[in-house]
């Protein structure tokens, strides 16, 4: 697989993280990186990835890092409440976001600013682990699209598969034996030029979101060797909450009867 050298200095937080996490990931997983060079070597960009496991941020960081970029994430604000972890994440340039809150606009502003400073922002457009029963990409949130439309930056879709075997969704015990293979494939930038030039509206943002999710889904089909459902799973239509463990919600509903 082809990799690129970093164009930017890592800083202490990334140096520490890379020295600890990369050897661990190398020993615990094998990797199939496909077309990672499609991630721009420099300049502000968004890398948009499907979300199938809580270990995704580590594995996608490995993919992005191997192709010469320092990944910046929109991370749950709760992670920053711990003094030491919060300090580390802040030093690494990660962006806290209060999901389903009006304060999420602060994360949007920070992401737009980071793009303007030439950073690579990694976003899971679904907003949480997919709830699709077969782990196909579900309906996306508008955050990635809004940032892309505001900045005009390239959006690089990535489809991944294999992380769910390392750590299945909503579980806490990783499965490291036998060694799992992680496949990630980057695609061409999502064509949003006409939407960037258009007058911004809810309809334009929805169309941009759909294009991003469609591109990701096509890549996931490639790496899985299957066909995604014609209609993406929608948490609202299914009556699920948009955050939290859906299995816990099911158990609570049964227990209340």
mmCIF file of C-alpha atoms in Angstrom, residues 78-205:
data_model
loop_
_atom_site.group_PDB
_atom_site.id
_atom_site.type_symbol
_atom_site.label_atom_id
_atom_site.label_comp_id
_atom_site.label_asym_id
_atom_site.label_seq_id
_atom_site.Cartn_x
_atom_site.Cartn_y
_atom_site.Cartn_z
ATOM 1 C CA UNK A 78 -18.216 14.720 27.243
ATOM 2 C CA UNK A 79 -14.727 13.478 26.397
ATOM 3 C CA UNK A 80 -13.367 16.930 27.206
ATOM 4 C CA UNK A 81 -14.829 16.952 30.732
ATOM 5 C CA UNK A 82 -11.895 14.919 32.027
ATOM 6 C CA UNK A 83 -9.050 17.324 32.817
ATOM 7 C CA UNK A 84 -6.277 15.186 31.376
ATOM 8 C CA UNK A 85 -8.085 13.664 28.396
ATOM 9 C CA UNK A 86 -9.629 17.021 27.569
ATOM 10 C CA UNK A 87 -6.233 18.696 27.668
ATOM 11 C CA UNK A 88 -4.774 16.016 25.416
ATOM 12 C CA UNK A 89 -7.628 16.256 22.889
ATOM 13 C CA UNK A 90 -7.400 20.045 22.842
ATOM 14 C CA UNK A 91 -3.642 19.893 22.266
ATOM 15 C CA UNK A 92 -4.266 17.471 19.395
ATOM 16 C CA UNK A 93 -6.621 19.996 17.790
ATOM 17 C CA UNK A 94 -9.798 17.988 18.300
ATOM 18 C CA UNK A 95 -13.092 19.883 18.309
ATOM 19 C CA UNK A 96 -15.736 19.351 21.039
ATOM 20 C CA UNK A 97 -19.337 19.118 19.869
ATOM 21 C CA UNK A 98 -22.488 18.991 21.978
ATOM 22 C CA UNK A 99 -24.667 16.715 19.902
ATOM 23 C CA UNK A 100 -28.359 17.593 19.460
ATOM 24 C CA UNK A 101 -27.720 20.937 21.148
ATOM 25 C CA UNK A 102 -27.830 24.553 20.037
ATOM 26 C CA UNK A 103 -24.238 24.768 21.244
ATOM 27 C CA UNK A 104 -23.237 22.492 18.350
ATOM 28 C CA UNK A 105 -22.949 25.671 16.274
ATOM 29 C CA UNK A 106 -19.670 26.336 18.091
ATOM 30 C CA UNK A 107 -18.258 23.094 16.699
ATOM 31 C CA UNK A 108 -19.443 24.096 13.222
ATOM 32 C CA UNK A 109 -17.658 27.450 13.497
ATOM 33 C CA UNK A 110 -14.497 25.767 14.782
ATOM 34 C CA UNK A 111 -14.559 23.240 11.927
ATOM 35 C CA UNK A 112 -15.024 25.964 9.310
ATOM 36 C CA UNK A 113 -12.128 27.864 10.851
ATOM 37 C CA UNK A 114 -9.942 24.739 10.866
ATOM 38 C CA UNK A 115 -10.702 24.100 7.189
ATOM 39 C CA UNK A 116 -9.672 27.676 6.452
ATOM 40 C CA UNK A 117 -6.380 26.995 8.237
ATOM 41 C CA UNK A 118 -5.698 24.017 5.990
ATOM 42 C CA UNK A 119 -6.691 21.228 8.376
ATOM 43 C CA UNK A 120 -8.083 17.791 7.509
ATOM 44 C CA UNK A 121 -11.368 17.253 9.350
ATOM 45 C CA UNK A 122 -12.623 13.678 9.747
ATOM 46 C CA UNK A 123 -16.408 13.440 10.074
ATOM 47 C CA UNK A 124 -18.845 10.559 10.503
ATOM 48 C CA UNK A 125 -21.864 12.056 8.712
ATOM 49 C CA UNK A 126 -24.277 9.581 10.314
ATOM 50 C CA UNK A 127 -23.573 11.303 13.642
ATOM 51 C CA UNK A 128 -23.436 8.033 15.587
ATOM 52 C CA UNK A 129 -22.864 4.324 14.996
ATOM 53 C CA UNK A 130 -25.122 3.096 12.229
ATOM 54 C CA UNK A 131 -28.380 1.555 13.453
ATOM 55 C CA UNK A 132 -28.919 -0.337 10.214
ATOM 56 C CA UNK A 133 -29.364 -4.035 11.186
ATOM 57 C CA UNK A 134 -26.677 -5.078 8.674
ATOM 58 C CA UNK A 135 -24.407 -2.100 9.437
ATOM 59 C CA UNK A 136 -24.947 -0.347 6.116
ATOM 60 C CA UNK A 137 -24.598 3.453 6.135
ATOM 61 C CA UNK A 138 -27.771 5.076 7.398
ATOM 62 C CA UNK A 139 -29.283 8.473 6.752
ATOM 63 C CA UNK A 140 -26.722 11.240 7.253
ATOM 64 C CA UNK A 141 -26.799 14.382 9.362
ATOM 65 C CA UNK A 142 -26.165 17.719 7.676
ATOM 66 C CA UNK A 143 -22.980 18.770 9.503
ATOM 67 C CA UNK A 144 -20.430 17.644 6.912
ATOM 68 C CA UNK A 145 -22.506 19.120 4.092
ATOM 69 C CA UNK A 146 -22.917 22.466 5.871
ATOM 70 C CA UNK A 147 -19.176 22.753 6.469
ATOM 71 C CA UNK A 148 -18.409 21.797 2.867
ATOM 72 C CA UNK A 149 -20.921 24.280 1.451
ATOM 73 C CA UNK A 150 -19.594 27.065 3.676
ATOM 74 C CA UNK A 151 -15.953 26.484 2.762
ATOM 75 C CA UNK A 152 -16.041 24.944 -0.719
ATOM 76 C CA UNK A 153 -13.451 22.434 0.461
ATOM 77 C CA UNK A 154 -13.162 18.950 -1.085
ATOM 78 C CA UNK A 155 -15.119 16.165 0.607
ATOM 79 C CA UNK A 156 -13.345 12.816 0.306
ATOM 80 C CA UNK A 157 -15.701 9.871 0.946
ATOM 81 C CA UNK A 158 -14.271 6.754 2.591
ATOM 82 C CA UNK A 159 -15.936 3.361 2.918
ATOM 83 C CA UNK A 160 -14.624 1.034 5.607
ATOM 84 C CA UNK A 161 -15.266 -2.516 6.804
ATOM 85 C CA UNK A 162 -13.707 -4.741 9.459
ATOM 86 C CA UNK A 163 -13.731 -2.479 12.506
ATOM 87 C CA UNK A 164 -16.997 -4.084 13.658
ATOM 88 C CA UNK A 165 -15.109 -7.389 14.041
ATOM 89 C CA UNK A 166 -12.511 -5.787 16.304
ATOM 90 C CA UNK A 167 -15.140 -4.154 18.511
ATOM 91 C CA UNK A 168 -18.791 -4.910 17.662
ATOM 92 C CA UNK A 169 -21.189 -1.957 18.006
ATOM 93 C CA UNK A 170 -22.138 -1.058 21.577
ATOM 94 C CA UNK A 171 -19.810 -3.618 23.172
ATOM 95 C CA UNK A 172 -16.781 -3.077 25.398
ATOM 96 C CA UNK A 173 -14.568 -6.127 24.845
ATOM 97 C CA UNK A 174 -12.370 -6.091 21.726
ATOM 98 C CA UNK A 175 -11.880 -9.275 19.704
ATOM 99 C CA UNK A 176 -8.199 -9.296 18.819
ATOM 100 C CA UNK A 177 -7.719 -12.998 18.026
ATOM 101 C CA UNK A 178 -7.605 -13.969 15.282
ATOM 102 C CA UNK A 179 -6.118 -10.782 13.838
ATOM 103 C CA UNK A 180 -8.727 -8.784 11.935
ATOM 104 C CA UNK A 181 -8.249 -7.104 8.558
ATOM 105 C CA UNK A 182 -9.396 -3.497 8.224
ATOM 106 C CA UNK A 183 -10.316 -2.292 4.736
ATOM 107 C CA UNK A 184 -10.632 1.404 3.918
ATOM 108 C CA UNK A 185 -11.183 2.813 0.466
ATOM 109 C CA UNK A 186 -11.160 6.504 -0.434
ATOM 110 C CA UNK A 187 -13.149 7.849 -3.347
ATOM 111 C CA UNK A 188 -12.974 10.873 -5.599
ATOM 112 C CA UNK A 189 -14.142 14.181 -4.109
ATOM 113 C CA UNK A 190 -17.928 14.423 -3.958
ATOM 114 C CA UNK A 191 -19.123 16.814 -6.659
ATOM 115 C CA UNK A 192 -20.774 19.678 -4.798
ATOM 116 C CA UNK A 193 -19.708 22.543 -7.072
ATOM 117 C CA UNK A 194 -23.224 23.394 -8.227
ATOM 118 C CA UNK A 195 -24.505 23.351 -4.653
ATOM 119 C CA UNK A 196 -21.681 25.559 -3.359
ATOM 120 C CA UNK A 197 -22.604 28.100 -6.040
ATOM 121 C CA UNK A 198 -26.336 27.897 -5.302
ATOM 122 C CA UNK A 199 -28.268 30.003 -2.808
ATOM 123 C CA UNK A 200 -28.051 28.101 0.444
ATOM 124 C CA UNK A 201 -31.236 26.471 1.719
ATOM 125 C CA UNK A 202 -32.398 23.392 3.597
ATOM 126 C CA UNK A 203 -33.009 21.671 0.275
ATOM 127 C CA UNK A 204 -29.470 22.384 -0.949
ATOM 128 C CA UNK A 205 -27.977 21.113 2.309
#
